[in-house]
mmCIF file of C-alpha atoms and ligand atoms in Angstrom:
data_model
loop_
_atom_site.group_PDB
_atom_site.id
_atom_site.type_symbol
_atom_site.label_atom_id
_atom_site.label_comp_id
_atom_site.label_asym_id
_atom_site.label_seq_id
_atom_site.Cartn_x
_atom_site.Cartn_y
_atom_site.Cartn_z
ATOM 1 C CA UNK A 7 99.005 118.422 100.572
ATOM 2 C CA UNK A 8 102.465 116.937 102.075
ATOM 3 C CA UNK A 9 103.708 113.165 100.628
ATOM 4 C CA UNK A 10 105.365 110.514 102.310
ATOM 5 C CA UNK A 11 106.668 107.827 100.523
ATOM 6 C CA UNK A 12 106.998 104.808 102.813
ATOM 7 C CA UNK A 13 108.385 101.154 102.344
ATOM 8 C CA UNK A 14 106.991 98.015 104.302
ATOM 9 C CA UNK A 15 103.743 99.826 104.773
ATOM 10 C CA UNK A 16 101.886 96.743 105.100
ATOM 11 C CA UNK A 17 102.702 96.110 109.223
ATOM 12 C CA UNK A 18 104.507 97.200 112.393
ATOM 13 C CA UNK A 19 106.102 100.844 111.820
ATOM 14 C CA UNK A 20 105.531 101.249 108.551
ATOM 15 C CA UNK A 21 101.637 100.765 109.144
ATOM 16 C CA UNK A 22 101.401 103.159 111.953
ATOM 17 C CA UNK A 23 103.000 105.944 110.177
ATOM 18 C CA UNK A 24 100.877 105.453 107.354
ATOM 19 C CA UNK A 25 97.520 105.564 109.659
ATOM 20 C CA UNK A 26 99.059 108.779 111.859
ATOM 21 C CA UNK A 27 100.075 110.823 108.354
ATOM 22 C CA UNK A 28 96.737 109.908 106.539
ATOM 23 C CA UNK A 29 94.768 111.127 109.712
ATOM 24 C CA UNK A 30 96.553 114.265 109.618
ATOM 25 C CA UNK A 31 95.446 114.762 105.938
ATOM 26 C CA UNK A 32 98.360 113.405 104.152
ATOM 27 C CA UNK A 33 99.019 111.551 100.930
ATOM 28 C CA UNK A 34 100.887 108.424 101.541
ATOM 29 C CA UNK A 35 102.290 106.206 98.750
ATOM 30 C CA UNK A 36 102.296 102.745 101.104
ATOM 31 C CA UNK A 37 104.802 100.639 99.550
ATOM 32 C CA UNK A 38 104.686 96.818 99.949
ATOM 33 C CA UNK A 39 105.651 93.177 99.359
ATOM 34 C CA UNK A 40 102.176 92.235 98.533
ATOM 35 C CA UNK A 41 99.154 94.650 97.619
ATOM 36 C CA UNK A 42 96.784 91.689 97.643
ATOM 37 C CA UNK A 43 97.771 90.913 100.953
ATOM 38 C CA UNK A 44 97.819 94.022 102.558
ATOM 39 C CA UNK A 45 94.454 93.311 104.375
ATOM 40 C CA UNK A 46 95.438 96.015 107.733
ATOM 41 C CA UNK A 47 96.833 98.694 104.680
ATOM 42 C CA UNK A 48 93.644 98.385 102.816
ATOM 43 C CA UNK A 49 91.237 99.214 105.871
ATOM 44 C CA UNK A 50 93.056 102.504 106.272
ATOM 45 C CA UNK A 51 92.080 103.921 102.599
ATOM 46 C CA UNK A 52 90.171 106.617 103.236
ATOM 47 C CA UNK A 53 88.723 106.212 99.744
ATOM 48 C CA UNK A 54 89.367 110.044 98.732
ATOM 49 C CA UNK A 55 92.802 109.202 96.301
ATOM 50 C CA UNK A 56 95.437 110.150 99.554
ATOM 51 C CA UNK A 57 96.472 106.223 100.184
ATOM 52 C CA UNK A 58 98.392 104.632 96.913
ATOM 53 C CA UNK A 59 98.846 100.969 97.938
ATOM 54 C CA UNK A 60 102.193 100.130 95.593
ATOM 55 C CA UNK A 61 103.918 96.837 94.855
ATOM 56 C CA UNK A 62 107.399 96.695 96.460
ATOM 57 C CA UNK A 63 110.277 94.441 97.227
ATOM 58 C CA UNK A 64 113.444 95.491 99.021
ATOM 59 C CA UNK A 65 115.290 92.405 97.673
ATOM 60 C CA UNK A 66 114.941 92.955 93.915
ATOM 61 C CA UNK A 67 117.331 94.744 91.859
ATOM 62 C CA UNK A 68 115.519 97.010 89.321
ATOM 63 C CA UNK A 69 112.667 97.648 92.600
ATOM 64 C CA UNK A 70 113.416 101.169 92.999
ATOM 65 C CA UNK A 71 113.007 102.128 89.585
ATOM 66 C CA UNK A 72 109.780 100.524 88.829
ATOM 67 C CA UNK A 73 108.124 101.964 91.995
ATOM 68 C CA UNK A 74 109.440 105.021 90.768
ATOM 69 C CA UNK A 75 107.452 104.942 87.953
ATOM 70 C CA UNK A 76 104.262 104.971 90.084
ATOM 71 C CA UNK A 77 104.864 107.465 92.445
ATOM 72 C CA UNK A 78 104.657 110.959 90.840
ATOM 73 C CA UNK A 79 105.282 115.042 91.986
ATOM 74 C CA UNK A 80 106.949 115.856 95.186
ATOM 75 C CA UNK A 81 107.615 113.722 98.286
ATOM 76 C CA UNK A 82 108.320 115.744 101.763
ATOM 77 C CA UNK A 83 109.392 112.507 103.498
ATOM 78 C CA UNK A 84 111.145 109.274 101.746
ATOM 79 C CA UNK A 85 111.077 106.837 104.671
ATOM 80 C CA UNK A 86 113.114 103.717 103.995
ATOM 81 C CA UNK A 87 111.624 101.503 106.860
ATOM 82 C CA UNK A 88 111.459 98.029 105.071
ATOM 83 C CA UNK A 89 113.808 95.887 107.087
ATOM 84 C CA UNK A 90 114.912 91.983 108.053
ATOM 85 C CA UNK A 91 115.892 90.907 110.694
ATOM 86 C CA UNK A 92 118.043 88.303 108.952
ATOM 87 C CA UNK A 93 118.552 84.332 109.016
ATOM 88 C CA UNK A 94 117.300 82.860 112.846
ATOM 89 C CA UNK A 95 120.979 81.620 113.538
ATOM 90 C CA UNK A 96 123.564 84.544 113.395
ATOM 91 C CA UNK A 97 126.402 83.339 115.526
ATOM 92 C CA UNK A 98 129.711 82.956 115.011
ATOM 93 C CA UNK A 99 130.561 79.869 113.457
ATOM 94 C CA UNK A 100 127.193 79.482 111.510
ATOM 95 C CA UNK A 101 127.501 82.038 108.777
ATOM 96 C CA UNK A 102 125.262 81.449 105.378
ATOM 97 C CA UNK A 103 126.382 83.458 103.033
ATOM 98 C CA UNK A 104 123.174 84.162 100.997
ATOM 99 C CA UNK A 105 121.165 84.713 104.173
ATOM 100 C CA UNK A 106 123.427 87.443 105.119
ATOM 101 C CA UNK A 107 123.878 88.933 101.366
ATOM 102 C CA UNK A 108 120.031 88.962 101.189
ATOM 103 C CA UNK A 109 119.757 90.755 104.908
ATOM 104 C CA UNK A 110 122.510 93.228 103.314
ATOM 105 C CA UNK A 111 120.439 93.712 99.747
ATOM 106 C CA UNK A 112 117.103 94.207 101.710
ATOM 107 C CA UNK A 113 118.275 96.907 104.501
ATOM 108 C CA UNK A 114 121.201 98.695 103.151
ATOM 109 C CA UNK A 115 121.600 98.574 99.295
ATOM 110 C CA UNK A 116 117.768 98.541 98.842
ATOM 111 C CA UNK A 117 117.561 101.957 100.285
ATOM 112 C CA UNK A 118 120.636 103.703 98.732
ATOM 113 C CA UNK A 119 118.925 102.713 95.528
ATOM 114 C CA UNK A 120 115.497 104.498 96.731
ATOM 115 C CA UNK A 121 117.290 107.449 97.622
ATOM 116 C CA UNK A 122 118.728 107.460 93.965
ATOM 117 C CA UNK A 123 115.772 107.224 92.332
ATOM 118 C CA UNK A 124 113.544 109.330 94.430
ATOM 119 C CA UNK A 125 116.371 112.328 95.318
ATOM 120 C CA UNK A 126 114.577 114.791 92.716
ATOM 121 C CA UNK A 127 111.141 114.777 93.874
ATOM 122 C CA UNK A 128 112.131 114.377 97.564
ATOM 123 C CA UNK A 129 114.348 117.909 96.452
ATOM 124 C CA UNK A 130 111.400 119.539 94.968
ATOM 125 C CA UNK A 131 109.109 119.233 98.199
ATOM 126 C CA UNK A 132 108.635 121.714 101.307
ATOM 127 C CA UNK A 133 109.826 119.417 104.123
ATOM 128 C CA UNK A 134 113.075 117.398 102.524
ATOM 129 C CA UNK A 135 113.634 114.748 103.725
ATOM 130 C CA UNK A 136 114.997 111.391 103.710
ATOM 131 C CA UNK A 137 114.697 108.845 106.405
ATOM 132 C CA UNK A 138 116.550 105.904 106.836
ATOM 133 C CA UNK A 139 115.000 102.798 109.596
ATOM 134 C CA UNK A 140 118.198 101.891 110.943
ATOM 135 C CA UNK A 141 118.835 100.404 114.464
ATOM 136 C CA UNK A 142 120.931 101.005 117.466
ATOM 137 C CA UNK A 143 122.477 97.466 116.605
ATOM 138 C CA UNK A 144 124.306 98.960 114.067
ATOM 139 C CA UNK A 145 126.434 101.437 115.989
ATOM 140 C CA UNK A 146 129.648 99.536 116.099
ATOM 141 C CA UNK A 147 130.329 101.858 119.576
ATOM 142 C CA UNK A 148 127.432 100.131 121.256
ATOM 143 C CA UNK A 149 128.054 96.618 120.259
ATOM 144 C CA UNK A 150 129.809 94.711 123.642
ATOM 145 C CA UNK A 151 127.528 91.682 123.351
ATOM 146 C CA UNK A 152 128.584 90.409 119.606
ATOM 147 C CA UNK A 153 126.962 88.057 117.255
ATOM 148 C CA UNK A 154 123.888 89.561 115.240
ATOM 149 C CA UNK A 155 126.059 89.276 111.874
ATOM 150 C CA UNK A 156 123.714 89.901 109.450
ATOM 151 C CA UNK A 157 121.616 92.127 111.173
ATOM 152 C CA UNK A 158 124.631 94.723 112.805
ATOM 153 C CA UNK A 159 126.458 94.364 109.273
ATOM 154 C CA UNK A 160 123.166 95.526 107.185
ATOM 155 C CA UNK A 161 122.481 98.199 109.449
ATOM 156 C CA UNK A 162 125.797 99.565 110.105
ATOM 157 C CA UNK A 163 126.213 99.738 106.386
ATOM 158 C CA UNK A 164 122.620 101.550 106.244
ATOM 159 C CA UNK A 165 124.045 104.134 108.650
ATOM 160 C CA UNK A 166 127.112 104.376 105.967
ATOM 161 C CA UNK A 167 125.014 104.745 103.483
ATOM 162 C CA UNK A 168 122.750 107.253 105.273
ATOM 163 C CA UNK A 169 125.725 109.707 106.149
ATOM 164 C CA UNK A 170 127.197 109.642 102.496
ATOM 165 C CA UNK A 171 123.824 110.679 101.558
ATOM 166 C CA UNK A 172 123.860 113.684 103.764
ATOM 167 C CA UNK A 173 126.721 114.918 101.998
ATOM 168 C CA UNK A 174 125.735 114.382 98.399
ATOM 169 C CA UNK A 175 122.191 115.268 99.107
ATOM 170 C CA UNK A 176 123.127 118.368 100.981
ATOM 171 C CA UNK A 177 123.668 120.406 97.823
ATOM 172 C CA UNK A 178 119.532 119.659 97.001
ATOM 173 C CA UNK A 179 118.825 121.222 100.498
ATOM 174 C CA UNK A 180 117.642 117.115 101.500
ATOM 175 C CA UNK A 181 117.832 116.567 105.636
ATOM 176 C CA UNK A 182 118.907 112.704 105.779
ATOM 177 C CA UNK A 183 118.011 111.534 108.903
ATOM 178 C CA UNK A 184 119.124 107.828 110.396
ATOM 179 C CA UNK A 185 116.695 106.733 112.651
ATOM 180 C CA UNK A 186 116.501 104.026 115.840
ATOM 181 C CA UNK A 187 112.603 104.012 116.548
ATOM 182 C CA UNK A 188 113.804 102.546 119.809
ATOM 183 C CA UNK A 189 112.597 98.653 121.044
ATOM 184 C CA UNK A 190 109.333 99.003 119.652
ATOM 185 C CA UNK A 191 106.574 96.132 119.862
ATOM 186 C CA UNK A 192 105.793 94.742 116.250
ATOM 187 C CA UNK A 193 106.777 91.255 114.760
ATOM 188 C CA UNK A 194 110.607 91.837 114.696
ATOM 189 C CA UNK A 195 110.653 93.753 117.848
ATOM 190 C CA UNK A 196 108.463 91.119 119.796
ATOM 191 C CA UNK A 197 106.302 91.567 122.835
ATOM 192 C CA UNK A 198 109.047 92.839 124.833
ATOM 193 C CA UNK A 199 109.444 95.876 123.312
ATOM 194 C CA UNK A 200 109.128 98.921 125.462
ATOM 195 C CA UNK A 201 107.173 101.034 122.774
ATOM 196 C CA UNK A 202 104.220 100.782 121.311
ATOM 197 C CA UNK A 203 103.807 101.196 117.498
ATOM 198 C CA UNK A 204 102.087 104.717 117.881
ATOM 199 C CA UNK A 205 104.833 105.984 120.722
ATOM 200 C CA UNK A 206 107.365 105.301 118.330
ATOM 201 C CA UNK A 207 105.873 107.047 115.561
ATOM 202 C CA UNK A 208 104.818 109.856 116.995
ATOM 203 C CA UNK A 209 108.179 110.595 118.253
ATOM 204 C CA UNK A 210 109.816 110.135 115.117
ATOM 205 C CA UNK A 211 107.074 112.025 113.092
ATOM 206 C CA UNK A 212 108.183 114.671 115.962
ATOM 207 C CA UNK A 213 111.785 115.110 115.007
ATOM 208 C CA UNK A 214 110.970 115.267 111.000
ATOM 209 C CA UNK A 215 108.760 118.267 111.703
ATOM 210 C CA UNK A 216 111.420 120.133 113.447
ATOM 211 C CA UNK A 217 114.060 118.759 110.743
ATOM 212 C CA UNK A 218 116.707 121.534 110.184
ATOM 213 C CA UNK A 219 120.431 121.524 108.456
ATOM 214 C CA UNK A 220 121.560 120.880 111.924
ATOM 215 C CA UNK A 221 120.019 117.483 112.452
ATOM 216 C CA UNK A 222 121.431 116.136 108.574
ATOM 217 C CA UNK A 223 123.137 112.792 109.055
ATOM 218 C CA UNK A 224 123.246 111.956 112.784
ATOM 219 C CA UNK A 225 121.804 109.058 114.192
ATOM 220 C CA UNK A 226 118.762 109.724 116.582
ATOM 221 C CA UNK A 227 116.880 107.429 119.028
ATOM 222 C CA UNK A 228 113.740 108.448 118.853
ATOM 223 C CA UNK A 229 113.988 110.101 121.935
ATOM 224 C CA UNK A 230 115.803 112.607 119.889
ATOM 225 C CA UNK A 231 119.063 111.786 121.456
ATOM 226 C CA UNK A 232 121.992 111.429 119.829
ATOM 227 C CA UNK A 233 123.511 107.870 119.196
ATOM 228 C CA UNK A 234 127.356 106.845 118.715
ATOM 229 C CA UNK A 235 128.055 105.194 115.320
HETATM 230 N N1 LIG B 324 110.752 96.809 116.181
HETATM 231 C C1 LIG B 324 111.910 97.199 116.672
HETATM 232 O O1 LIG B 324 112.141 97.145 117.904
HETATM 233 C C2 LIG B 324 112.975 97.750 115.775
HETATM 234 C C3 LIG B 324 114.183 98.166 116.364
HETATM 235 C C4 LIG B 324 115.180 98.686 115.548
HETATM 236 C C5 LIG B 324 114.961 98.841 114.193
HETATM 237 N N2 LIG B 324 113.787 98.419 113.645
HETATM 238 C C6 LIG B 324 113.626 98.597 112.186
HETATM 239 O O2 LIG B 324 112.362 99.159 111.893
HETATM 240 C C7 LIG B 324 111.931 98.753 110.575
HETATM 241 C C8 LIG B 324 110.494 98.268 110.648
HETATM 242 O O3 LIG B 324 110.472 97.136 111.506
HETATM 243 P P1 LIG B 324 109.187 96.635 112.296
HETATM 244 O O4 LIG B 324 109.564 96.535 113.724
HETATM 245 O O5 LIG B 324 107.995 97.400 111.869
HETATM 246 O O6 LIG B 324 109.166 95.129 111.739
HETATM 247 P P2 LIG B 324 108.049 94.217 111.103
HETATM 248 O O7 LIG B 324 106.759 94.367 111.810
HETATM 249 O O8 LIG B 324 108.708 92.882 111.014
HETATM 250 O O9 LIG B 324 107.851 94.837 109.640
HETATM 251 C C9 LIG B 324 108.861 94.744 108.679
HETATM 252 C C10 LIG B 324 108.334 95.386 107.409
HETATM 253 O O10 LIG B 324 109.369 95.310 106.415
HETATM 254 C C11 LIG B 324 108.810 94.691 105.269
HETATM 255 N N3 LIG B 324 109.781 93.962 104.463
HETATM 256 C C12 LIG B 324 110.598 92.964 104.846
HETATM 257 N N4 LIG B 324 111.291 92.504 103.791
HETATM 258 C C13 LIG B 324 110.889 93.242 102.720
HETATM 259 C C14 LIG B 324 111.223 93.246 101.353
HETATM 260 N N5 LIG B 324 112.108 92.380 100.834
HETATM 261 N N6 LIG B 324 110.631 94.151 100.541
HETATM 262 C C15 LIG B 324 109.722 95.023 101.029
HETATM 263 N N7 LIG B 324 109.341 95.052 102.317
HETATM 264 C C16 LIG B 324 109.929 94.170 103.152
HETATM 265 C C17 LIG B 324 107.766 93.734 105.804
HETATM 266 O O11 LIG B 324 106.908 93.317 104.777
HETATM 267 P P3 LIG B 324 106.335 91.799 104.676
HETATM 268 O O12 LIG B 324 105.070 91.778 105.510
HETATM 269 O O13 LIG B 324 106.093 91.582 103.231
HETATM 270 O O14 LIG B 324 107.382 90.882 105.248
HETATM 271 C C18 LIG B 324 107.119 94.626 106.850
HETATM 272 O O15 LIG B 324 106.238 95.531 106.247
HETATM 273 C C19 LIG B 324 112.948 97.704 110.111
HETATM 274 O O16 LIG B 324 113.878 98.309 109.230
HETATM 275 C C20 LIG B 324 113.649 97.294 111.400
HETATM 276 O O17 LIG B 324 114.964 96.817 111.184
HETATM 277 C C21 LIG B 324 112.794 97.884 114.394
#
């Protein structure tokens, strides 16, 4: 039975890919701030062993390690999707330095250190392959409007980090794929958003089935088009 491996599992994206893959039969190791908590997680077990609920967080070192302790055999999709948005104020001129390192630990560094420790068993699956939650307001090309510090700096060092990894992980026969679900309607997204939660998913569900050498380290809207870095 194919194994994702997914990070904030407990709302928004995260959620709904974890309630499309275990309705498709699917194991999912669910990863997340706080098991206890995880009240929406929890009421998709389907109490037959598929849905491990695991203890998670993006912003501490030694995190990727001790999840990888829990999660064992092979996983056909790594999806790093845990994310921040970053502090409220990110204009120029009001710059806090922690805010922004903690914005840079949680949605770059956080999953370069998931890739490290989960490269093996992500090699030793059928499917192969890595996914990396990044946004659209990380491609430095598309940026005209400015501010979004934390949030453009994080994410355009995810993409960084994603493309490196499609080199080194190449060799192991991993796809990395750098995702922008598109302006999709959770917490961070808001009610504006012009997807919905399962819209979004399904299309990027979509492109990991048809995942190919071809498609290692670009940047997709989930439309499937290609974005400019
Ligand atoms: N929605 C959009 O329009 C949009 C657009 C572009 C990119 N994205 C990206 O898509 C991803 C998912 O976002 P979303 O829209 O689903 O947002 P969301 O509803 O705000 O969910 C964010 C998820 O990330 C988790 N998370 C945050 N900090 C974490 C940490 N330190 N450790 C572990 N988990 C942590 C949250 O867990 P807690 O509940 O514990 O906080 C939550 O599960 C993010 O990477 C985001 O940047 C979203």
């Amino acid at each position: 039975m194919p194994h994702m491996l997914i990070t904030g599992a407990n709302r928004g994206i995260g959620l709904e890919h974890t309630r499309v893959l275990l309705s498709r039969g699917w194991h999912v190791s669910a990863a997340c701030r706080n098991p206890d908590k995880a009240s929406d997680l929890k009421a998709l077990d389907p109490g037959d062993g598929r849905l491990k609920i695991l203890a998670y967080d993006a912003g501490k070192a030694g995190a990727a390690d001790a999840l990888k302790a829990e999660v064992s055999g092979p996983i056909d999709i790594l999806f790093a999707n845990a994310g921040v948005f970053g502090p409220n104020d990110q204009s120029f001129g009001n710059s806090d330095f922690d805010a922004i390192t903690r914005t840079l630990q949680v949605n770059a560094i956080a999953p370069l250190k998931l890739a490290e420790a989960f490269a093996d068993q992500v090699a030793k699956s059928q499917l192969k392959v890595m996914a990396l939650q990044s946004s659209r307001m990380g491609s430095i090309a598309d940026n005209t409007s400015g501010g979004y510090y934390a949030y453009r700096a994080s994410k355009a060092a995810l993409n960084a980090i994603g493309r490196s990894l499609s080199v080194d992980l190449k060799p192991k026969g991993i796809i990395t794929l750098i995702f922008h679900p598109g302006w999709v309607k959770t917490d961070m997204g808001g009610a504006g958003g012009t997807l919905t939660v399962n819209e979004c998913v399904e299309g990027q569900l979509d492109l990991i089935a048809r995942a190919n050498p071809a498609m290692n380290g670009r940047f997709f809207h989930v439309s499937g088009e290609d974005l400019d870095w």
